[in-house]
Coordinates of C-alpha atoms in Angstrom, one line a residue:
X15 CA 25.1 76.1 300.2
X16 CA 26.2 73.6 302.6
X17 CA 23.6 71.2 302.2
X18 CA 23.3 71.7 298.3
X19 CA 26.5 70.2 298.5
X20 CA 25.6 67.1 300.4
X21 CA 22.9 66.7 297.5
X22 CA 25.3 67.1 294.7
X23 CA 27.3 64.7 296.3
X24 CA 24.0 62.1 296.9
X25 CA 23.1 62.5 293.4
X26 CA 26.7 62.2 291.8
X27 CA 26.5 59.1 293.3
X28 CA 23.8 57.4 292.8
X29 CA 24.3 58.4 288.8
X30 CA 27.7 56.9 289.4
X31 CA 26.1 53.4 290.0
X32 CA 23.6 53.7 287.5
X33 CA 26.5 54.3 284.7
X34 CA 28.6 51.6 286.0
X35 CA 26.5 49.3 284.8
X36 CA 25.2 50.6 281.6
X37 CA 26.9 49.5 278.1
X38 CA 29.4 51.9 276.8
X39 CA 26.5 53.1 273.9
X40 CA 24.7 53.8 276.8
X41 CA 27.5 55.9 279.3
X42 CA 27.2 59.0 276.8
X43 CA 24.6 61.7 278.4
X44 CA 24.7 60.3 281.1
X45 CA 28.3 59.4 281.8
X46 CA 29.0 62.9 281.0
X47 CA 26.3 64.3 283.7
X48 CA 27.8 62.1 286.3
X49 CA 31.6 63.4 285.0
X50 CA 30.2 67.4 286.0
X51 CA 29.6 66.6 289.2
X52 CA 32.0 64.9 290.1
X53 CA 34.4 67.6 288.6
X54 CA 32.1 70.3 290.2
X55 CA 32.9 68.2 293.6
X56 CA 36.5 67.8 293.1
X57 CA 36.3 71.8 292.1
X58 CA 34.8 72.9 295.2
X59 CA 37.1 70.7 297.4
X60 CA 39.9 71.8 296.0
X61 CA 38.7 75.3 296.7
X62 CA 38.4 75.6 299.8
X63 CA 41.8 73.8 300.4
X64 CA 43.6 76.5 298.7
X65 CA 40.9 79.8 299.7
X66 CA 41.7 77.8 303.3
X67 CA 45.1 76.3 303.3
X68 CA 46.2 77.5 306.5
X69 CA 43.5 76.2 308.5
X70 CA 44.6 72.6 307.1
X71 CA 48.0 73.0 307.6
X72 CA 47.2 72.4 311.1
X73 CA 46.5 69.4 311.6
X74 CA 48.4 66.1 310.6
X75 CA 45.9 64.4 308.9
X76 CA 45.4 67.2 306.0
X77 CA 49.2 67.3 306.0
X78 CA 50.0 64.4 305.3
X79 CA 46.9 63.7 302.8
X80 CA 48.6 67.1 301.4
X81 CA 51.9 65.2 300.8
X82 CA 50.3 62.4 299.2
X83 CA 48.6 64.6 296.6
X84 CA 51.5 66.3 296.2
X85 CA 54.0 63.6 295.6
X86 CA 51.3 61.6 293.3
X87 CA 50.4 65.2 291.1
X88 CA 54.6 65.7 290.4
X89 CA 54.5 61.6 289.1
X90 CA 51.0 62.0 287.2
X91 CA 52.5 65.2 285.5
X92 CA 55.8 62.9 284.7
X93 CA 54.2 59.4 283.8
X94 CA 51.1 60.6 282.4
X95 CA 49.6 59.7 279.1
X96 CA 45.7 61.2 279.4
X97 CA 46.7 64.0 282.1
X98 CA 43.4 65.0 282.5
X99 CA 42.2 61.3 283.4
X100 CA 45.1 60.9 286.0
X101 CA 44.0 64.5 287.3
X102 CA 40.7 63.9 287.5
X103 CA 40.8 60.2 289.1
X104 CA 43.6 61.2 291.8
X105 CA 42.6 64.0 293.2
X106 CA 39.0 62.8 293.7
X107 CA 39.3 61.1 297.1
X108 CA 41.4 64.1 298.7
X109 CA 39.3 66.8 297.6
X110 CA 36.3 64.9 298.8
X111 CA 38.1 64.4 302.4
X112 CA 38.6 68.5 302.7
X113 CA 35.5 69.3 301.4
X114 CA 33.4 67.4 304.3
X115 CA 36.3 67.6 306.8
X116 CA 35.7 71.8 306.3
X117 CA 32.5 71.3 306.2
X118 CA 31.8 69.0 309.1
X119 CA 34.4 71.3 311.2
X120 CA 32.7 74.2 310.6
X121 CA 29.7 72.5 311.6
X122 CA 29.7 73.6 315.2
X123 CA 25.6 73.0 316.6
X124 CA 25.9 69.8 314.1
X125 CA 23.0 70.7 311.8
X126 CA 24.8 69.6 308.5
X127 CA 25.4 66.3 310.3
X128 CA 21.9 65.5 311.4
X129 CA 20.7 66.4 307.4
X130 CA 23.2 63.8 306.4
X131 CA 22.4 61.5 308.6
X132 CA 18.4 62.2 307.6
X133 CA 19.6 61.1 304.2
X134 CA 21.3 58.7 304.3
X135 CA 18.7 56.0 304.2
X136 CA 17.2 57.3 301.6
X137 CA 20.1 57.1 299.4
X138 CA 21.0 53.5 300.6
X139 CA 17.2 52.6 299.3
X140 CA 18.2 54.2 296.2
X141 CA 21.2 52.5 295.3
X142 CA 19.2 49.0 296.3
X143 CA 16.8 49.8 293.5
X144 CA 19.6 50.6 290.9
X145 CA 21.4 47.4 291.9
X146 CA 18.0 45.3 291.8
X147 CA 17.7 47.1 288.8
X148 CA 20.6 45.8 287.5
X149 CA 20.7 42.7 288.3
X150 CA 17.6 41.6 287.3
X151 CA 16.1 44.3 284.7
X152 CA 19.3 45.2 282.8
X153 CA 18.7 44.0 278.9
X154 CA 22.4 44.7 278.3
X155 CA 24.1 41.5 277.1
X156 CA 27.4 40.8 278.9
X157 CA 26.3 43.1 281.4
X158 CA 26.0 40.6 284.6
X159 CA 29.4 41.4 285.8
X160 CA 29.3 45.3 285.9
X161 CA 25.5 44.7 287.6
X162 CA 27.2 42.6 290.3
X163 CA 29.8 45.3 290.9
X164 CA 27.3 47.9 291.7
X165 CA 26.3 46.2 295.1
X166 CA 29.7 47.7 296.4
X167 CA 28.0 50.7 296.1
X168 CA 25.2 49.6 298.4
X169 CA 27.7 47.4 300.8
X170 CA 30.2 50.3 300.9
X171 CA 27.2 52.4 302.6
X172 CA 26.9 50.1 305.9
X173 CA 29.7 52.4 307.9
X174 CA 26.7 55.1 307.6
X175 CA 24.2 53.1 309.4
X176 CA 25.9 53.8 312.7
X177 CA 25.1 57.2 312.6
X178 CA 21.7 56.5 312.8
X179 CA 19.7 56.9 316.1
X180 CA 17.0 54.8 315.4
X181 CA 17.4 50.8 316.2
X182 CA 14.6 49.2 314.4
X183 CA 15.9 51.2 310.7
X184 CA 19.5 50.6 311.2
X185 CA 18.6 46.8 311.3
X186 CA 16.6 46.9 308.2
X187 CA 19.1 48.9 306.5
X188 CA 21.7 46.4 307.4
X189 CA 19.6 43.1 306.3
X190 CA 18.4 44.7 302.6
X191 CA 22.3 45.3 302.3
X192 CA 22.9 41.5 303.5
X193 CA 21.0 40.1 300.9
X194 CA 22.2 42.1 298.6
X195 CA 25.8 41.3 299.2
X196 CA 24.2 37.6 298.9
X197 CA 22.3 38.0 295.9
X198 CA 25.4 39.8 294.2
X199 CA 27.4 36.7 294.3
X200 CA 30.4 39.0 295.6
X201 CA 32.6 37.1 297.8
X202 CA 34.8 40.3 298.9
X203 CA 31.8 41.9 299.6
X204 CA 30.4 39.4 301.5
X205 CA 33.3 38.9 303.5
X206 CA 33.9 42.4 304.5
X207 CA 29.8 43.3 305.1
X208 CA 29.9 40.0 307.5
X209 CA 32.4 41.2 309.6
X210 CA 30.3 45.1 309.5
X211 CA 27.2 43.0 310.4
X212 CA 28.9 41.3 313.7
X213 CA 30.3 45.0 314.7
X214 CA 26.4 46.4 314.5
X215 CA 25.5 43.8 316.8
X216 CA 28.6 43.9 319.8
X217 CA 27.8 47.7 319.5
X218 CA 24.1 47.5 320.3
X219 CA 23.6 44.2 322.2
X220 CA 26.9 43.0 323.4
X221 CA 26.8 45.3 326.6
X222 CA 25.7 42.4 329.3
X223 CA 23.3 43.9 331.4
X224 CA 20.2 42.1 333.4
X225 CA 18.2 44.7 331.7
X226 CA 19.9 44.3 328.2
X227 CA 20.1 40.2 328.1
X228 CA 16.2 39.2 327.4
X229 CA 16.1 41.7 324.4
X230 CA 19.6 40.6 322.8
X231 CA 18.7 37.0 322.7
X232 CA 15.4 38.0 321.4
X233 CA 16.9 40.7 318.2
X234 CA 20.1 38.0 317.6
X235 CA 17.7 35.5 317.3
X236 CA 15.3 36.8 314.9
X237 CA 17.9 38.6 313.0
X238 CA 19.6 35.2 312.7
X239 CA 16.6 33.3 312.1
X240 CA 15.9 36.2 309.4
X241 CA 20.0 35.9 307.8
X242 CA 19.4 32.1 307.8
X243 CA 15.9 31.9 306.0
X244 CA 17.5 34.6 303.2
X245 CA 20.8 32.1 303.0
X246 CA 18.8 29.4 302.5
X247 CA 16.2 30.9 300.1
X248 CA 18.9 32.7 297.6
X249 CA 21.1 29.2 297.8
X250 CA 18.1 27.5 296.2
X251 CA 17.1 29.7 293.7
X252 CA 21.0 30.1 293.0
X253 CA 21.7 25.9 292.8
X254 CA 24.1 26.2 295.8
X255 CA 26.2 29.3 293.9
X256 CA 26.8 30.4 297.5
X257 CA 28.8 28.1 298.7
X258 CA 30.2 26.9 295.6
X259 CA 31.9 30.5 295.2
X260 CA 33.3 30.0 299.0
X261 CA 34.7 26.4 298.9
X262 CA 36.2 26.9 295.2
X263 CA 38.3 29.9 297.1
X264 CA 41.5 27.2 296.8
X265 CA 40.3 25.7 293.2
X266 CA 39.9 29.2 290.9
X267 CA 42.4 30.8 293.1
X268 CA 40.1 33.8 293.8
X269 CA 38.8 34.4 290.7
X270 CA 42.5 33.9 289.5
X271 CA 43.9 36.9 292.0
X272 CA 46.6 34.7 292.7
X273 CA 47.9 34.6 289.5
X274 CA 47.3 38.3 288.7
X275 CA 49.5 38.7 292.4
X276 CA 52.5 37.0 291.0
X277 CA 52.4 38.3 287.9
X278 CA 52.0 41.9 288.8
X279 CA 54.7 41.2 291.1
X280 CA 57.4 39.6 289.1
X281 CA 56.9 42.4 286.7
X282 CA 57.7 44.9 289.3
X283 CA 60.7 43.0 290.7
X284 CA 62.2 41.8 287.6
X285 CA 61.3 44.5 284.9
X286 CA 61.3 47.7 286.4
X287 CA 64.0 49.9 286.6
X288 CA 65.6 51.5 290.4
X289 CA 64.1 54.7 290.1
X290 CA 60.3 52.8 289.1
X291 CA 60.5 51.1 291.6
X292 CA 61.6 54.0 294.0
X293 CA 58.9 56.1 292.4
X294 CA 56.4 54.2 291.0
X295 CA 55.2 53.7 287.1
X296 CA 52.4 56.3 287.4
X297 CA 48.7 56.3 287.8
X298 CA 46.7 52.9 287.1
X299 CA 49.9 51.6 284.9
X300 CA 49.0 47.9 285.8
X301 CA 45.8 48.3 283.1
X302 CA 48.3 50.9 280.8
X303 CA 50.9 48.4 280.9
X304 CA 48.9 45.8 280.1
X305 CA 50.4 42.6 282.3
X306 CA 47.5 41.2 282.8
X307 CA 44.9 40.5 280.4
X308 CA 41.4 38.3 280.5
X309 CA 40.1 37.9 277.0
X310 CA 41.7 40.9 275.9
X311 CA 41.4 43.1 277.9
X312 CA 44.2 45.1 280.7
X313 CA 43.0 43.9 284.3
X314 CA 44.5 46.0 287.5
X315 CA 46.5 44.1 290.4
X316 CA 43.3 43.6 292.1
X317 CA 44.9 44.2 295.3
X318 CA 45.4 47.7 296.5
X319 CA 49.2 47.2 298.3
X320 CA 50.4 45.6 294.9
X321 CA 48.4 48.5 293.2
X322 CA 50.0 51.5 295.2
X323 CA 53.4 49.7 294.9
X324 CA 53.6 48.7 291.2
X325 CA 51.9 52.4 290.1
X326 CA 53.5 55.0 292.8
X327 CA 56.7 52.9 294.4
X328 CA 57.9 52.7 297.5
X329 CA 57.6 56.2 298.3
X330 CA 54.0 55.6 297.6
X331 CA 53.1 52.5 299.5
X332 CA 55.0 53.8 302.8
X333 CA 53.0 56.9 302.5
X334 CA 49.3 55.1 302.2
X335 CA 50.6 52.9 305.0
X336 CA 51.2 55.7 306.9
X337 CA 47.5 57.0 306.0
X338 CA 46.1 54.1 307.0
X339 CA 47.7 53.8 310.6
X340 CA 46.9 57.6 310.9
X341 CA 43.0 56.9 309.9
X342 CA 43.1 54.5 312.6
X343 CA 44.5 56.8 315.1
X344 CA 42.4 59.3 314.5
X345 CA 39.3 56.3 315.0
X346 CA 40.8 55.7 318.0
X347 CA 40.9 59.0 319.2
X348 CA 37.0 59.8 317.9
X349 CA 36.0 57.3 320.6
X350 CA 36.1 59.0 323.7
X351 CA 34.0 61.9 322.1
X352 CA 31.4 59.9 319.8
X353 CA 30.8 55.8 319.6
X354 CA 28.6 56.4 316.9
X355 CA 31.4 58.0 314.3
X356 CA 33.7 55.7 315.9
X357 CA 32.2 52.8 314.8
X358 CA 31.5 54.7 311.5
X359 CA 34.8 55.3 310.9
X360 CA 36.4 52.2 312.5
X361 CA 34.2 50.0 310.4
X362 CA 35.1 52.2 307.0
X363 CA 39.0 51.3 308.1
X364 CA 37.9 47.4 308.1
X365 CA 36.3 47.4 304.4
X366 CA 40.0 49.3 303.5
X367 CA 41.4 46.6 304.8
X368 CA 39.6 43.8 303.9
X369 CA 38.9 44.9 300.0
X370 CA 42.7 46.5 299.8
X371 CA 43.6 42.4 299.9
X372 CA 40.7 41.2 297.8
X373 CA 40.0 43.6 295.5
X374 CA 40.7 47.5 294.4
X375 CA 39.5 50.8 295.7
X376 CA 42.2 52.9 295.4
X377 CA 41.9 53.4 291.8
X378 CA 38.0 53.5 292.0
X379 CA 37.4 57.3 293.2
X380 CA 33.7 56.6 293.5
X381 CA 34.6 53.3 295.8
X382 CA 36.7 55.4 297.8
X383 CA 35.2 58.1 298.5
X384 CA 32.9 56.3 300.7
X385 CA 35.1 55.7 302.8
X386 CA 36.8 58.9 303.4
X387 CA 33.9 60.6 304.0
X388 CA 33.7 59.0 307.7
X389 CA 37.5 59.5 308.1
X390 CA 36.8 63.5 307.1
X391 CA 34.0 63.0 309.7
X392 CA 36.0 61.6 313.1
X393 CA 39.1 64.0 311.9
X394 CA 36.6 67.2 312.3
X395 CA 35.1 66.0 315.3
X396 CA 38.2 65.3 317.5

């Protein structure tokens, strides 16, 4: 039953990607398939917290995750337009981190770990071929955009690949997700899988050792001479896109996230009443509001501190703050029992990071529940 899980969960995500991109004509059939199992997951985490709520109630963590659903379920059932939607989208990412945190707890000899682990690069392979797919095979018109999102899905994988034992895959696994990330355009992305790539590397060859130094300078070297050559290539097929994207940071203002900051902003400051901004506007209320619009159509904050403050408040943003500093507490903590799911988990606490100022994932169950999965991990191992 255990494992059947894990390949509900593989498969509701890789049909995740693959309806991400599709037209809306297209999102029917499948877009409802993809919606059951991802209800079926949210149903069978949320049953086991409450067939097993005194088991949780024992350690922070679940506690305070506990709060958080909690205090965003009483302002969804307050705020709410499409209650279901709300439901469904918020309670996503905690039902996914009790589900593997009971899971991975109860996994004593670590056999459910080692399956996972067995799959995962056989997932990332899969998601490679939907984003190729995507990018270059997708006859949808107007599409180019959602394709380019999908590498997140790939990129979002890389705090896996230090679970892996084996040297020679997780250094593959890494470079097909490197030029992905380059291929995709994705400057967020980039920036975030960059900083992953350098971590891989300290963890495996930055140990100085007599024994260690030849075959460092030999692996850096190819694998730089390998990053390079892939740079180079995808800059000249692209006409210098690359690089154009990175120096116009300061020109298009991020893509115009500037802008969307201080207008999201001096909504919340100037138009929102004491108990809003106390309590927040409710779920995804940047996009129902309507603040910001390109061509038409509602854009979130694109920034996940502004998006936690303008939709739940102050109450809200102090009490994903204090998840965050707890996630890297426990990553801490998860060191001095495994590197390899401290690393996992550390790294998934840098992407937060990183995207929560670039871009969005809190909004984005399928974005984020990458990312608690390795939190659920280190918090059932320490």
């Amino acid at each position: 039953m255990k494992k059947l899980i894990l390949i509900i969960f593989f498969f509701w995500i890789s049909l995740s990607a693959i309806v991400s991109f599709l037209s809306p004509d297209s999102q029917s059939t499948l877009g409802y398939i993809s919606m059951f199992f991802m209800l079926l997951l949210e149903l069978f985490g949320l049953g086991i917290l409450i067939l097993r709520l005194r088991y949780f109630l024992k350690r922070r963590i679940c506690l305070l995750i506990l709060l958080w659903v909690i205090y965003i379920l009483t302002l969804v059932f307050f705020t709410a337009e499409e209650l279901k939607v709300d439901l469904r989208e918020v309670l996503f990412w905690p039902s996914i981190f009790f589900l593997f945190y009971y899971l991975f707890r109860k996994d004593i000899q670590g056999e459910l770990l080692k399956f996972f682990i067995s799959k995962i690069p056989f997932l990332f392979l899969i998601l490679v071929l939907i984003f190729i797919s995507s990018k270059f095979l997708n006859p949808v018109s107007g599409s180019q955009v959602s394709a380019s999102n999908v590498v997140f899905y790939v990129a979002l994988m890389s705090p896996f690949f230090f679970l892996i034992n084996n040297e020679r895959k997780k250094i593959i696994l890494f470079f097909l997700g490197y030029l992905c990330v380059l291929i995709s355009l994705k400057r967020s992305a980039l920036v975030f899988y960059s900083v992953i790539l350098i971590m891989f590397y300290y963890y495996n060859y930055g140990k100085i050792s007599v024994k260690n130094i030849p075959k460092s300078i030999l692996v850096v070297f190819i694998s730089l001479l390998f990053a390079i050559s892939g740079f180079l290539f995808i800059e000249n097929q692209t006409g210098n896109v690359i690089t154009e994207r990175i120096s116009n940071i300061s020109q298009d203002n991020g893509s115009g996230r500037f802008e969307i900051f201080d207008i999201v902003l001096d909504n919340f400051l100037d138009n929102k009443t004491f108990e809003e901004k106390f309590f927040g506007s409710g779920h995804d209320a940047v996009r129902k509001e309507g603040i910001v619009l390109e061509n038409g159509i509602a854009l979130s904050s694109h920034n996940d501190y502004l998006e936690v403050l303008y939709d739940y408040g102050y109450i809200g943003l102090f009490l994903y703050v204090l998840l965050i500093i707890n996630f890297f507490r426990i990553s801490l903590k998860v060191k001095k029992v495994n590197q390899h799911i401290f690393y996992c988990s550390i790294s998934a606490l840098i992407i937060l990071v990183i995207m929560s100022f670039a871009s969005h994932l809190v909004i984005y169950p399928s974005y984020f529940a990458f990312l608690v999965i390795p939190w659920a991990l280190a918090s059932a191992k320490i």
